[in-house]
């Protein structure tokens, strides 16, 4: 995990240093296709894993529960934040 964070921060640093370089903004255009390619490769890897495919019902339910709870938590936090900001704006008027 620290490798991933390190690589992310390294990329941010390199992007910051090279931000005025001509043509560097083309990288942004290719990011979408790179993500699609990574998702495709990830799908092929999942599809070729026999243990995962044999237990897809079990893992699928777990993934569904985690995804739904994550969305509900994000939605709830967003609503609380919106309520807090709205209340603060009303007090300033």
CSV table of C-alpha atoms in Angstrom, one decimal:
chain,number,residue,atom,x,y,z
A,1,UNK,CA,0.0,0.0,0.0
A,2,UNK,CA,2.8,2.4,0.8
A,3,UNK,CA,4.3,1.6,-2.6
A,4,UNK,CA,1.1,2.8,-4.3
A,5,UNK,CA,0.9,6.0,-2.2
A,6,UNK,CA,4.6,6.6,-2.9
A,7,UNK,CA,4.1,6.2,-6.6
A,8,UNK,CA,1.0,8.5,-6.5
A,9,UNK,CA,3.0,11.2,-4.7
A,10,UNK,CA,5.9,10.7,-7.0
A,11,UNK,CA,3.6,11.2,-10.0
A,12,UNK,CA,2.1,14.4,-8.4
A,13,UNK,CA,5.6,15.7,-7.9
A,14,UNK,CA,6.7,15.0,-11.4
A,15,UNK,CA,3.5,16.5,-12.8
A,16,UNK,CA,4.0,19.6,-10.7
A,17,UNK,CA,7.6,20.0,-12.0
A,18,UNK,CA,6.6,19.4,-15.6
A,19,UNK,CA,3.3,21.3,-15.6
A,20,UNK,CA,4.7,24.1,-17.8
A,21,UNK,CA,6.3,21.7,-20.3
A,22,UNK,CA,4.8,21.7,-23.7
A,23,UNK,CA,2.7,18.6,-24.5
A,24,UNK,CA,2.5,17.4,-20.9
A,25,UNK,CA,-1.3,18.0,-20.9
A,26,UNK,CA,-1.8,15.3,-23.5
A,27,UNK,CA,-1.2,12.8,-20.6
A,28,UNK,CA,-4.6,13.9,-19.3
A,29,UNK,CA,-6.2,12.8,-22.6
A,30,UNK,CA,-4.8,9.3,-22.4
A,31,UNK,CA,-5.7,8.7,-18.7
A,32,UNK,CA,-9.2,7.6,-19.6
A,33,UNK,CA,-8.0,5.0,-22.0
A,34,UNK,CA,-5.3,3.8,-19.5
A,35,UNK,CA,-7.9,3.3,-16.8
A,36,UNK,CA,-10.1,1.4,-19.2
A,37,UNK,CA,-7.2,-0.9,-20.1
A,38,UNK,CA,-6.4,-1.4,-16.5
A,39,UNK,CA,-10.0,-2.4,-15.8
A,40,UNK,CA,-10.0,-4.8,-18.7
A,41,UNK,CA,-6.8,-6.5,-17.4
A,42,UNK,CA,-8.3,-6.6,-13.9
A,43,UNK,CA,-11.4,-8.3,-15.4
A,44,UNK,CA,-9.3,-10.9,-17.2
A,45,UNK,CA,-7.3,-11.6,-14.0
A,46,UNK,CA,-10.6,-12.1,-12.1
A,47,UNK,CA,-12.0,-14.3,-14.9
A,48,UNK,CA,-9.0,-16.5,-14.9
A,49,UNK,CA,-9.0,-17.1,-11.1
A,50,UNK,CA,-10.8,-20.4,-10.6
A,51,UNK,CA,-11.2,-20.0,-6.9
A,52,UNK,CA,-12.9,-16.6,-7.3
A,53,UNK,CA,-15.2,-17.8,-10.0
A,54,UNK,CA,-16.2,-20.9,-8.0
A,55,UNK,CA,-17.1,-18.7,-5.0
A,56,UNK,CA,-18.6,-15.7,-7.0
A,57,UNK,CA,-21.9,-15.9,-5.1
A,58,UNK,CA,-20.2,-15.6,-1.7
A,59,UNK,CA,-17.8,-12.8,-2.8
A,60,UNK,CA,-20.5,-11.1,-4.8
A,61,UNK,CA,-22.8,-10.7,-1.8
A,62,UNK,CA,-19.9,-9.4,0.3
A,63,UNK,CA,-18.9,-6.9,-2.4
A,64,UNK,CA,-22.6,-5.8,-2.7
A,65,UNK,CA,-22.9,-5.2,1.0
A,66,UNK,CA,-19.7,-3.3,1.2
A,67,UNK,CA,-20.5,-1.2,-1.8
A,68,UNK,CA,-24.0,-0.3,-0.5
A,69,UNK,CA,-22.8,0.5,3.0
A,70,UNK,CA,-20.0,2.6,1.6
A,71,UNK,CA,-22.4,4.6,-0.6
A,72,UNK,CA,-24.9,5.0,2.3
A,73,UNK,CA,-22.0,6.3,4.5
A,74,UNK,CA,-20.8,8.7,1.9
A,75,UNK,CA,-24.4,9.9,1.3
A,76,UNK,CA,-25.0,10.4,5.0
A,77,UNK,CA,-21.7,12.2,5.5
A,78,UNK,CA,-22.5,14.5,2.5
A,79,UNK,CA,-26.0,15.3,3.9
A,80,UNK,CA,-24.5,16.1,7.3
A,81,UNK,CA,-21.9,18.3,5.8
A,82,UNK,CA,-24.5,20.1,3.6
A,83,UNK,CA,-26.7,20.6,6.6
A,84,UNK,CA,-23.7,22.0,8.6
A,85,UNK,CA,-22.7,24.4,5.8
A,86,UNK,CA,-26.3,25.5,5.2
A,87,UNK,CA,-26.8,26.2,8.9
A,88,UNK,CA,-23.5,28.2,9.1
A,89,UNK,CA,-24.5,30.3,6.1
A,90,UNK,CA,-27.9,31.1,7.6
A,91,UNK,CA,-26.3,32.2,10.9
A,92,UNK,CA,-24.0,34.6,9.0
A,93,UNK,CA,-26.9,36.4,7.3
